[in-house]
Coordinates of C-alpha atoms and ligand atoms in Angstrom, one line a residue:
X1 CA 31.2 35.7 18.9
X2 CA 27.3 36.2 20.1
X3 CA 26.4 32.2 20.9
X4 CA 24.3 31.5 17.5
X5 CA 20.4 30.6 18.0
X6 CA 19.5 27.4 16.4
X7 CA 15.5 26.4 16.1
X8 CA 15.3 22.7 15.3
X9 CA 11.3 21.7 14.2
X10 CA 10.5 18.2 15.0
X11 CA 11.3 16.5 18.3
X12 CA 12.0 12.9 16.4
X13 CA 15.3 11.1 15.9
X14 CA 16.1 13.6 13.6
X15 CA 15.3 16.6 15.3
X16 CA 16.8 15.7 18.9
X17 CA 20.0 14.6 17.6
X18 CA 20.6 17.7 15.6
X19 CA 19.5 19.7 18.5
X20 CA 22.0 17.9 20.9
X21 CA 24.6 18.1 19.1
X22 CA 24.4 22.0 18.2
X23 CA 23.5 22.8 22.0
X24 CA 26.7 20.9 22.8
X25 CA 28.8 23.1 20.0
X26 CA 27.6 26.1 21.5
X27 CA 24.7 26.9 20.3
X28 CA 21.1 28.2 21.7
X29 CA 18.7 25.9 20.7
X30 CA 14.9 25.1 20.8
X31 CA 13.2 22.7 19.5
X32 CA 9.4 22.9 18.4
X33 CA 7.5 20.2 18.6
X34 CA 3.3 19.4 17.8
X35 CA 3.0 17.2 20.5
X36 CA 4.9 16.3 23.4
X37 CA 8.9 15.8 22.7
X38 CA 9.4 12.6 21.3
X39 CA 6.4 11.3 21.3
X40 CA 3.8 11.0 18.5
X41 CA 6.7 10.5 16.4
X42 CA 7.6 7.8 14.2
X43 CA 10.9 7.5 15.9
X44 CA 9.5 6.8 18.8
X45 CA 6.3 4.1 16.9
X46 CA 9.9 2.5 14.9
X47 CA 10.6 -1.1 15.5
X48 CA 13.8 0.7 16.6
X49 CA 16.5 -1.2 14.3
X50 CA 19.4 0.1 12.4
X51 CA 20.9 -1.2 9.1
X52 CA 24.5 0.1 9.3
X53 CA 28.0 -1.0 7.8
X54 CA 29.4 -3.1 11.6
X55 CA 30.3 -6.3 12.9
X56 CA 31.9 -7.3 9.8
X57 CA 30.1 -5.5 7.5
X58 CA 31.9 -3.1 5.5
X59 CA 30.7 0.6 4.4
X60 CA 31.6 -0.5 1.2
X61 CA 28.5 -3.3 1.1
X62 CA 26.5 -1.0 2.7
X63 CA 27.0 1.5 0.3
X64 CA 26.4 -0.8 -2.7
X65 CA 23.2 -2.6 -1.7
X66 CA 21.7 0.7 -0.5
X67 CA 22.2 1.8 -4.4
X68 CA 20.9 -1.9 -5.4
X69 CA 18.3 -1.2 -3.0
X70 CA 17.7 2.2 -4.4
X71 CA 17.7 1.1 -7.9
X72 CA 20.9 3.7 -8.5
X73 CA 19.0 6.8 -8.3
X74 CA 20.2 8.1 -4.9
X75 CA 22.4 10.3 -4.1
X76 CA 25.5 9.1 -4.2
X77 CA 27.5 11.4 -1.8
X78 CA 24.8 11.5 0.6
X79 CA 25.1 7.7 0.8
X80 CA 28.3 7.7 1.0
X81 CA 27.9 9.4 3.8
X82 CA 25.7 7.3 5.2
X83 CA 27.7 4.5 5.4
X84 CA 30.8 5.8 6.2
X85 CA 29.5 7.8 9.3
X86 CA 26.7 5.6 10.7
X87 CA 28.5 3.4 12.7
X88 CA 30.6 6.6 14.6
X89 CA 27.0 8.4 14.9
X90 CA 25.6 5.6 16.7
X91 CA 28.7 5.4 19.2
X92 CA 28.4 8.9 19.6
X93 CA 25.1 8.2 21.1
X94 CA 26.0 5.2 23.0
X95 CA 28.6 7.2 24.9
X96 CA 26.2 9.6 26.0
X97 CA 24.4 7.3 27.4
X98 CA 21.9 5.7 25.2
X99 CA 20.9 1.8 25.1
X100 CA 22.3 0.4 21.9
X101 CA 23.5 -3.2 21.1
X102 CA 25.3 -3.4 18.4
X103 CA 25.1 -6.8 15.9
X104 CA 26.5 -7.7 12.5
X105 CA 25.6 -5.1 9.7
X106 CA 22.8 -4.2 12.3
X107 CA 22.0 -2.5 15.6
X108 CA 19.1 -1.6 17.9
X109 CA 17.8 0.3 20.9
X110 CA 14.4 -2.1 21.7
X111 CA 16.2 -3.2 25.3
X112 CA 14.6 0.2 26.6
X113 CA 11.1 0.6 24.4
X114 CA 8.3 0.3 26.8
X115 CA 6.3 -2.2 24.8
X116 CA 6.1 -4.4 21.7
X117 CA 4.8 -1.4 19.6
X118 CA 6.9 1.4 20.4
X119 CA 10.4 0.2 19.5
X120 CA 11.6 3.7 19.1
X121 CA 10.1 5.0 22.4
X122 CA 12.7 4.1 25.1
X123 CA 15.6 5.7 22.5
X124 CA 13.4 9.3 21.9
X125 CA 13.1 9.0 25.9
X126 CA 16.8 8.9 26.1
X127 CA 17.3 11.5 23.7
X128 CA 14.7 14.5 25.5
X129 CA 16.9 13.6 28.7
X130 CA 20.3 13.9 27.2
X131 CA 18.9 17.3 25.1
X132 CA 17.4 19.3 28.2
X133 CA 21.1 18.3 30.5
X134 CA 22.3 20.0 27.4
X135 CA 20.1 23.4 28.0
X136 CA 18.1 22.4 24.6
X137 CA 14.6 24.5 25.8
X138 CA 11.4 22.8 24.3
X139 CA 8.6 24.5 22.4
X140 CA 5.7 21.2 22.6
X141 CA 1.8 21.5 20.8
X142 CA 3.0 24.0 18.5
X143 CA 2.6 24.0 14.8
X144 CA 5.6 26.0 12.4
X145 CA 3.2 27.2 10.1
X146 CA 6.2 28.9 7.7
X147 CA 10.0 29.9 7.3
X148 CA 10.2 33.3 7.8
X149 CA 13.4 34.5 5.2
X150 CA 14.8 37.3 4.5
X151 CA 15.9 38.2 0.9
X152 CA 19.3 36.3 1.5
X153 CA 18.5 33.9 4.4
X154 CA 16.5 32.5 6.8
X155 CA 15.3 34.7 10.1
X156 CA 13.3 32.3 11.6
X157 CA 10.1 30.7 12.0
X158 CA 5.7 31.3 12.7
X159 CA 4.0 29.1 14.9
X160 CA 0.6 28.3 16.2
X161 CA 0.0 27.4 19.7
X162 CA -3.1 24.9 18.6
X163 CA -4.2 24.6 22.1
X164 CA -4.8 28.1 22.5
X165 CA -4.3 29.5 19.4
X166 CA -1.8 31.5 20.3
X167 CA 0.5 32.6 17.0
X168 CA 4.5 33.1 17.9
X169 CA 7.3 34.5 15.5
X170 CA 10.2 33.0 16.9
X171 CA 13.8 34.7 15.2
X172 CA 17.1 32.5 14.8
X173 CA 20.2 32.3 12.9
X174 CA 20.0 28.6 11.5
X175 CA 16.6 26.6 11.7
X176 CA 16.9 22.6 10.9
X177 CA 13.7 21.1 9.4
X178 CA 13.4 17.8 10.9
X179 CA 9.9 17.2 10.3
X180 CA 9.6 13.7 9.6
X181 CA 7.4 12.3 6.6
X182 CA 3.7 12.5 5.5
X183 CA 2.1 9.1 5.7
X184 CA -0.9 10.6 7.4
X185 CA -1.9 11.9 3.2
X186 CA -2.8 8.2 3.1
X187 CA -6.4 6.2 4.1
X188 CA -4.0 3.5 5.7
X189 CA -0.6 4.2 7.3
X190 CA 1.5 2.8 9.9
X191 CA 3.0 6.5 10.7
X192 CA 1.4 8.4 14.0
X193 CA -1.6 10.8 13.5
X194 CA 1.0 13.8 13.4
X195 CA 3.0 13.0 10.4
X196 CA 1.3 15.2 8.2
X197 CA 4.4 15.8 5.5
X198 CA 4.4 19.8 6.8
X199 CA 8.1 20.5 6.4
X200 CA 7.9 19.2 2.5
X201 CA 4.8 22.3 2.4
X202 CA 7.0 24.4 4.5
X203 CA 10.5 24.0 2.1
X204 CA 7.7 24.2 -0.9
X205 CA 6.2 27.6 -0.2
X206 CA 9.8 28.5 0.9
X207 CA 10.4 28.2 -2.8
X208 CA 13.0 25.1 -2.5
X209 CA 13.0 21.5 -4.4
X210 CA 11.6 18.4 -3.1
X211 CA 13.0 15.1 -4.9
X212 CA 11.8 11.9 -5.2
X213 CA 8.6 12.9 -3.5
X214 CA 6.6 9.8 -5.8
X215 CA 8.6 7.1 -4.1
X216 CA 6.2 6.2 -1.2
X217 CA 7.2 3.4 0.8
X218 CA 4.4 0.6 1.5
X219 CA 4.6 -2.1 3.7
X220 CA 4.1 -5.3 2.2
X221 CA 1.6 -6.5 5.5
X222 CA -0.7 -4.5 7.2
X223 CA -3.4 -6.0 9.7
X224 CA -6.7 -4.9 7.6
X225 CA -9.2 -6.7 10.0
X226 CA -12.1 -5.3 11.6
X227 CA -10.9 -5.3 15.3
X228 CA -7.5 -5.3 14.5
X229 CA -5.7 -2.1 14.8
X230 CA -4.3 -0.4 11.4
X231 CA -0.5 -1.3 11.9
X232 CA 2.3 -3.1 10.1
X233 CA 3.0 -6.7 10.7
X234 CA 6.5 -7.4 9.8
X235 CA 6.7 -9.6 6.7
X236 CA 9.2 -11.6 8.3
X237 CA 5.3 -13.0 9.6
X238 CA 5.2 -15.0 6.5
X239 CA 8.1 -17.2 7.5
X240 CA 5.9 -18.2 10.3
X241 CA 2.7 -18.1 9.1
X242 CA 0.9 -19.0 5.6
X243 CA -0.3 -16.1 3.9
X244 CA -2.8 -16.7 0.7
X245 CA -5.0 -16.0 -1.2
X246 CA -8.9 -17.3 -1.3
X247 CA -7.7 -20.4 -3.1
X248 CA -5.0 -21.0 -0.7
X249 CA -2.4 -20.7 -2.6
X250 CA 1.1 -19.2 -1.0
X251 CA 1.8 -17.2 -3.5
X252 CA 3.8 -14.3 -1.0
X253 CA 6.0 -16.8 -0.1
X254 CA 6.4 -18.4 -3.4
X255 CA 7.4 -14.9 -5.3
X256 CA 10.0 -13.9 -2.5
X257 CA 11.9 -17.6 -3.1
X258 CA 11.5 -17.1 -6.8
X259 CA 13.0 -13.4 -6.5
X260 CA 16.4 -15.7 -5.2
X261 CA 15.5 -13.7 -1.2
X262 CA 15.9 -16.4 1.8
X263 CA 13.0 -15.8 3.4
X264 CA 10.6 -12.9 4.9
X265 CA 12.9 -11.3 6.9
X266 CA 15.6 -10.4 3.9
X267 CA 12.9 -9.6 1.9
X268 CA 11.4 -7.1 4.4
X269 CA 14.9 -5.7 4.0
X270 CA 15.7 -5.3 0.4
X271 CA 12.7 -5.7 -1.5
X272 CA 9.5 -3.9 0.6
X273 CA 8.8 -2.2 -3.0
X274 CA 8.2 -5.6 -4.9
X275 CA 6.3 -7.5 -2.0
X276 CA 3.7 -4.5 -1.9
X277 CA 2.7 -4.3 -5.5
X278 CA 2.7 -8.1 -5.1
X279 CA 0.0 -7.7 -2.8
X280 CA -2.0 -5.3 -3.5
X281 CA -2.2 -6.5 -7.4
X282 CA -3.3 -10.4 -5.2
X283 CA -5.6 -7.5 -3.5
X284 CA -7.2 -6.7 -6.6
X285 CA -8.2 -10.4 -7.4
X286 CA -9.7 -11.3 -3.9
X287 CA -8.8 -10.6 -0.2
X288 CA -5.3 -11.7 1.3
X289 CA -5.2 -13.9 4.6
X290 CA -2.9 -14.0 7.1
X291 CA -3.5 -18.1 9.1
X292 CA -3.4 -17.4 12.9
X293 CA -5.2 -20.4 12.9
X294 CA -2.4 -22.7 12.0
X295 CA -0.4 -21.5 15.1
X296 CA -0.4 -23.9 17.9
X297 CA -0.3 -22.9 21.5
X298 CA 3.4 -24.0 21.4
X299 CA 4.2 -22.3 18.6
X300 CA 2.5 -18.7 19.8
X301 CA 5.5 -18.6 22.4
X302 CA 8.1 -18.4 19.6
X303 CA 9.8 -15.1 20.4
X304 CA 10.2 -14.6 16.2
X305 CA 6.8 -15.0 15.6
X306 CA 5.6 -12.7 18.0
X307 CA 7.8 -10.1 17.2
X308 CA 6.5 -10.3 13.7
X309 CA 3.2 -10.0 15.0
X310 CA 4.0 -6.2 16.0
X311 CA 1.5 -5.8 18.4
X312 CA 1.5 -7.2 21.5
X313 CA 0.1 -11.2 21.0
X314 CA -2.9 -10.7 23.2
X315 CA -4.9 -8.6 21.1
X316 CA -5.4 -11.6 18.6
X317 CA -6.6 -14.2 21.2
X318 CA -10.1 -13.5 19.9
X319 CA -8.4 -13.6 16.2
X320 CA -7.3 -17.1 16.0
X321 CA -8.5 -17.1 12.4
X322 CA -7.6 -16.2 8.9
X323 CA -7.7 -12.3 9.3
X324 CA -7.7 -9.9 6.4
X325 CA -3.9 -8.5 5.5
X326 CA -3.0 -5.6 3.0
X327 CA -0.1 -2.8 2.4
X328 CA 0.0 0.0 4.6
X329 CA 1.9 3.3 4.0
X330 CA 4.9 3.5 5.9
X331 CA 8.0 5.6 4.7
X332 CA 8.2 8.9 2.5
X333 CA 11.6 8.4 0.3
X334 CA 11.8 11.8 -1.3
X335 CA 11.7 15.5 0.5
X336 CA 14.0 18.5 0.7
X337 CA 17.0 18.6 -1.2
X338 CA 19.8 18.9 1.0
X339 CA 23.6 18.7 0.3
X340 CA 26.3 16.5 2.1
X341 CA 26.2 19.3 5.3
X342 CA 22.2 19.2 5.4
X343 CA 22.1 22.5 3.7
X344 CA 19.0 23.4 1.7
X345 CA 18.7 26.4 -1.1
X346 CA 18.5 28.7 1.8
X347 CA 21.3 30.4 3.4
X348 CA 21.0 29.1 7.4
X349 CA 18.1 26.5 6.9
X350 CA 19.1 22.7 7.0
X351 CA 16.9 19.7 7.0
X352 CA 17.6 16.0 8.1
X353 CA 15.9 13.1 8.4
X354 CA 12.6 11.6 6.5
X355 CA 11.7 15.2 5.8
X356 CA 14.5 14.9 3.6
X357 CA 15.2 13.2 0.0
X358 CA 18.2 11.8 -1.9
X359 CA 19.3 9.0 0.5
X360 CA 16.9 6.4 -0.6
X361 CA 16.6 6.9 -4.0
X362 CA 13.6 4.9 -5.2
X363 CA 13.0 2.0 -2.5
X364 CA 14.6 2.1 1.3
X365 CA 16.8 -0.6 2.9
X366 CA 14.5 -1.3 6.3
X367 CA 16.8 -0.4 9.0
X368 CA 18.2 2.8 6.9
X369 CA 16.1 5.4 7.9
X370 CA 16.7 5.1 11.7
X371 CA 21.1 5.1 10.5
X372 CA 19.6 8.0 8.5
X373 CA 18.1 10.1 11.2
X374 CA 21.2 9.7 13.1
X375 CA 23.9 10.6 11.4
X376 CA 22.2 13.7 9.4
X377 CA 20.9 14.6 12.5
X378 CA 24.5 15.3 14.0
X379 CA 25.8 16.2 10.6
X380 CA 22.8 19.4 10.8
X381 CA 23.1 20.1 14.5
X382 CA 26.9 20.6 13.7
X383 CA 26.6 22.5 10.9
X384 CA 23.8 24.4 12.4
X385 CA 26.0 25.9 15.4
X386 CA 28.7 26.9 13.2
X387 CA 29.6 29.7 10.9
X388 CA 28.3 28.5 7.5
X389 CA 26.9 30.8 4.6
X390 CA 26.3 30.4 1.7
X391 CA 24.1 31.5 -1.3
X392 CA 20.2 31.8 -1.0
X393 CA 18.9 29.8 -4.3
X394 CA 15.2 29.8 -4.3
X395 CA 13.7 26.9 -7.0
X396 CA 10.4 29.7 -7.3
X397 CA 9.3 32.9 -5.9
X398 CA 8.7 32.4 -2.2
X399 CA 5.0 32.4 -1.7
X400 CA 3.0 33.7 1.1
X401 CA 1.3 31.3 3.4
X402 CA -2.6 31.9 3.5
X403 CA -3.9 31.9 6.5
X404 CA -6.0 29.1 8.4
X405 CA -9.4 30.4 7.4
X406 CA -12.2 30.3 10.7
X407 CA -15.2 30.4 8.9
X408 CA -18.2 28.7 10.8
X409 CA -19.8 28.0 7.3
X410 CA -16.6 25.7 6.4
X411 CA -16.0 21.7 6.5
X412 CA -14.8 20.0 9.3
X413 CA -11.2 19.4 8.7
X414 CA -11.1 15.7 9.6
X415 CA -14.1 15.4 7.0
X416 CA -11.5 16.7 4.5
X417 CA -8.7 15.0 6.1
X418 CA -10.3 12.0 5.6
X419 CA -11.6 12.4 2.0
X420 CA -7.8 13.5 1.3
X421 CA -6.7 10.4 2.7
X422 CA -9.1 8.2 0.8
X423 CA -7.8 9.9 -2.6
X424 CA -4.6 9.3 -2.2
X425 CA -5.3 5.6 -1.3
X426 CA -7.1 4.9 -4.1
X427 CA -4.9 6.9 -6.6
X428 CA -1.8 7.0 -5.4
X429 CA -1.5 3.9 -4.0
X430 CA 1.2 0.8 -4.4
X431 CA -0.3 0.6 -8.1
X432 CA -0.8 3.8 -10.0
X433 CA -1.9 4.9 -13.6
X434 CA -1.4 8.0 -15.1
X435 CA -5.5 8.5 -15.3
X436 CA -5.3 7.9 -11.5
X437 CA -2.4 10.8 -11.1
X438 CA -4.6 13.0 -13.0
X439 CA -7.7 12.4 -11.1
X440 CA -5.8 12.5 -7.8
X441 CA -4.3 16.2 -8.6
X442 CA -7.7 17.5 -9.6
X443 CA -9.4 15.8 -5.7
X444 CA -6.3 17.6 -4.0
X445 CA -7.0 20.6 -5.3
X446 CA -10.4 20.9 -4.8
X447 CA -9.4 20.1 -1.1
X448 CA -6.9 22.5 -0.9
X449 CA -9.4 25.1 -1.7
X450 CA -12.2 24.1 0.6
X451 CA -12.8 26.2 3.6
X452 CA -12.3 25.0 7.1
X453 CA -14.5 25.5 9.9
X454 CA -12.5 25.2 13.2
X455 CA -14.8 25.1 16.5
X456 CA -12.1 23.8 18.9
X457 CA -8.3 23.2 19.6
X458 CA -8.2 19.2 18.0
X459 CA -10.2 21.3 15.2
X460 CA -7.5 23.8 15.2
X461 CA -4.7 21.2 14.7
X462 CA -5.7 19.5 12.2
X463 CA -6.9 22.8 9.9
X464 CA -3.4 23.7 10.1
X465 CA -2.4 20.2 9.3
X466 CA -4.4 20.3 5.9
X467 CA -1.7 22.7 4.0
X468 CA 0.9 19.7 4.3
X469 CA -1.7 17.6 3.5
X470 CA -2.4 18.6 0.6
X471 CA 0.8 20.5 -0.4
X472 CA 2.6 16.6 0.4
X473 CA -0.5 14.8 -1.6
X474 CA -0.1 17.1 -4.9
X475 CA 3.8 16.6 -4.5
X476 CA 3.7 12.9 -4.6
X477 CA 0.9 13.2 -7.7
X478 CA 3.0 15.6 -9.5
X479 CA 6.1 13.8 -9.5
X480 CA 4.6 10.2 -9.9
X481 CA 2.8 12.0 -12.9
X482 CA 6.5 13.1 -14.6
X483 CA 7.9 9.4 -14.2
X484 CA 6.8 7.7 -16.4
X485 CA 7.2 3.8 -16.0
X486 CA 7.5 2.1 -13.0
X487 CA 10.7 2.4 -10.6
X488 CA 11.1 1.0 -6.7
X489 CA 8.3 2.1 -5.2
X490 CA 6.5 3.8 -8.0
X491 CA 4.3 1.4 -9.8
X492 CA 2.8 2.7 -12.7
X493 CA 0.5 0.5 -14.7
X494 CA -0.7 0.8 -18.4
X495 CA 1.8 3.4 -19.5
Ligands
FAD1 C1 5.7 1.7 12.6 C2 7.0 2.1 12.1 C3 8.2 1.3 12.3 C4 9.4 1.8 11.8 N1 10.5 1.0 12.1 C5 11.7 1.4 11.7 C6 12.9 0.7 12.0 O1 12.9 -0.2 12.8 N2 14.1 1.1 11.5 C7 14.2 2.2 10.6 O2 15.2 2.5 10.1 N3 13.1 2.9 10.3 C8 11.9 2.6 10.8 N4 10.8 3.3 10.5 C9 10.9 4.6 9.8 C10 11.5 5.6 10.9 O3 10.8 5.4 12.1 C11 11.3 7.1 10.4 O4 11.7 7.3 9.1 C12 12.1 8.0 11.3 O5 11.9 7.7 12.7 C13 11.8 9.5 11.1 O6 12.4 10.2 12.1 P1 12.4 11.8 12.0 O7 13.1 12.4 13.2 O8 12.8 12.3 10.6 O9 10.8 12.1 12.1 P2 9.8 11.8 13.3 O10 10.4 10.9 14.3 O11 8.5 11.4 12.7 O12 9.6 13.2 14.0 C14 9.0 14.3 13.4 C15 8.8 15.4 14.4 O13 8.4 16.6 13.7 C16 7.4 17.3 14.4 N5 6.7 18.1 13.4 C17 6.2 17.8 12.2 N6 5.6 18.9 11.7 C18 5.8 19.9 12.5 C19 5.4 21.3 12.5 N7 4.8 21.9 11.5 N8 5.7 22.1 13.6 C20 6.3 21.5 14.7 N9 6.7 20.2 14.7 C21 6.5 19.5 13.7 C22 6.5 16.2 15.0 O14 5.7 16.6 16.1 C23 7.7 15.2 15.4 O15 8.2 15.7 16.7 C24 9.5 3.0 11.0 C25 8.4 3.7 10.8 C26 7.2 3.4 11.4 C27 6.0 4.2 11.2

């Protein structure tokens, strides 16, 4: 048999799994990346943690809080999945070589990440070394702009060189979407510049489903000081730290005890959903503060507190003080449909990873997306490199992809970036209405029509960026506009 071509897009956790494991069933693969493998990814930003069924945890709890978790909406035979092949899909990893120590119900890779930041880093590292050993050729600052199908399958993929321009039709037998999420739709998020939700546009002109797309993950603390930069601080912080409001009154700490959670760290595992509408509905009464005041010099050594901290403790010597805290976006829930092999509607394309939806359900267990990445990743690379077919079921008409206008009378894209990002802030935020879905839908299209000007490469990038923008922005609105209610993540008021 002719040794099967395999493009995998996305050079994350995801994406460099899958890719490993099909080069090593056979397979010719290449992975296509926007930036350079493994990096600008939010693998490689991740605190690097695990939440998996070890140590004396059994898949069986695993499975049932990530339903809890989920609120029952998940899927339940991709869970299943998840816990009963997390555990082998990490050890799979460990004995080819990368760093992982393994604790109970838990597991990490942060002995290799270069910094406090970038707990992720050292692992993707590991990962682009194992994949090129394997013969895995790498396609970096390229853009997949769509899925090129045939009637009955998929034949490959367009790309965009945005450095030069350069546009590349690339044929394959299988292609893996492992695109990672969209936070970049939002005015403040946690993922890297690049996460621009581009495979959910690429699946959705495709003509295939996306699920869940209205359950947006927020973290319950983001730095929102001037100085600071825009990042999560885990809200294990509140265990060390008072956070109030301008009364003083402890109110975080007070709601996670009354919830029946230990303490910051349990909450920051099971209930990231209720601790972000908590604060941004505190938000809407006065600013939040975080006391870096109250932290004595002895108490700044404490390893716990400065890992809560996120960033490295030095930037807040000048920030002994209360600073200014708020949610941040972090995790997309929903995406692609896929099945139990990562298979999507289309004969030959799979998907893993955040681009994809159904394991979650409506809130995520922290330490579940990095299990997640894992184990679908080797579940698609397998899959990829084999002989599977199956039917082509489009959800609509495949539509053509228009082309990245150049017109020199057009708007800067990162002027429209940024408006795009300020409407789905303020509309489709932690607390939502239905009058703010509506509005948001109407500001996205209007984006979506406006015509780019594009004077350079950076200019380049982010034009083509704009159709997941927006194509992830009126996803989220559209489905947080069918549920009605509030659900996990999805907070609706006055309905
Ligand atoms: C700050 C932070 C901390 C986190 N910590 C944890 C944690 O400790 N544990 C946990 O479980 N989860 C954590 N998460 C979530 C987790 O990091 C992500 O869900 C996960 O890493 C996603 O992996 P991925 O491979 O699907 O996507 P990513 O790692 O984001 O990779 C996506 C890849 O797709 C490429 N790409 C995108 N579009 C295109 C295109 N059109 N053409 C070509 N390439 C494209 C990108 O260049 C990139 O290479 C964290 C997230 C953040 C932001």
């Amino acid at each position: 048999m002719a040794q099967k071509k395999v493009i995998v897009v996305g050079a994350g956790g995801a994406g460099l799994t899958a890719a490993i494991e099909a080069a090593m069933a056979g397979a010719d693969v290449t992975v296509i990346s926007k930036t350079s493998a493994g990096l600008g990814t939010c693998t490689a930003y991740g605190a690097g943690f695990f939440t998996l069924p070890v140590c004396g945890v059994t898949p069986k709890e695993h499975f049932a809080k990530t339903i809890e978790v989920g609120k029952g909406i998940n899927d339940p035979s991709l869970v299943r999945i998840l816990s009963e092949k997390s555990e082998e899909s990490l050890k799979r990893l460990a004995e080819l070589g990368v760093k992982i120590e393994f604790t109970r119900g838990s597991a990490n890779t942060r002995s290799t990440a270069p910094n406090e930041l970038m707990g992720g880093a050292g692992f993707v590292g590991q990962l682009v070394e194992i994949a090129k050993s394997s013969n895995v050729k790498f396609i970096e600052w390229t853009v997949v702009t769509s899925l090129d199908l045939t009637k009955e399958k998929i034949s490959g993929v367009s790309a965009v060189d945005w450095r030069t321009g350069r546009t590349l039709s690339l044929q394959a037998d299988a292609v893996i979407i492992a695109t990672g999420g969209g936070g970049q739709i939002y005015r403040r998020s946690d993922n890297p510049s690049r996460m621009t939700g581009d495979g959910y546009s690429l699946a959705k002109r495709a003509g295939l489903e996306l699920i869940d797309m209205e359950f947006v993950q927020f973290y319950p603390i983001g730095w929102a000081e001037p100085g600071l930069p825009v990042w999560l601080a885990d809200t294990g912080l509140v265990d060390h730290i008072r956070i109030t409001d301008e009364t003083g009154d402890e109110f975080f700490i007070k709601a996670i005890k009354e919830w029946g959670y230990i303490n910051g760290a349990e909450a920051n595992l099971f209930a990231r959903d209720r601790c972000s509408v908590l604060m941004a509905k505190k938000e809407e009464k006065g600013p939040v503060f975080a006391h870096l005041e109250d932290v004595s010099d002895e108490k700044w050594e404490d390893r716990g507190l400065r890992y809560s901290l996120t960033i490295d403790h030095r930037f807040f010597d000048h920030f002994r003080r209360p600073v200014r805290v708020s949610p941040i976006q972090h995790y997309m829930s929903g995406g692609i449909k896929i099945d139990t092999g990562c298979r999507t509607g289309i004969s030959g394309l799979y998907a893993c990873g955040e681009a994809t939806g159904g394991v979650d359900g409506a809130n995520r267990i922290g330490g579940n997306a990095f299990s997640n990445i894992v184990t679908f990743g080797i579940i698609a690379g397998r899959h990829a490199a084999g002989d599977d077919v199956w039917e082509t079921k489009f959800h609509h008409e495949p539509e053509c992809c228009p082309p990245v206008a150049n017109s020199e009378k057009g708007t800067a894209p990162s002027i429209l970036r940024s408006e795009l990002q300020k409407t789905a802030w303020d509309l489709l935020g932690p607390v939502r209405s239905e009058k703010s879905i509506i509005h948001a839908q109407h500001k996205i299209h209007d984006i979506s029509e406006m015509k780019l000007m594009i004077n350079s490469p950076t200019e380049m990038l982010l034009a083509l960026e704009m159709k997941g923008l927006t194509d992830t922005a009126a996803a989220v609105a559209d489905a947080a506009l069918k549920r009605k209610g509030s659900l996990g993540t999805h907070f609706r008021e006055n309905d």
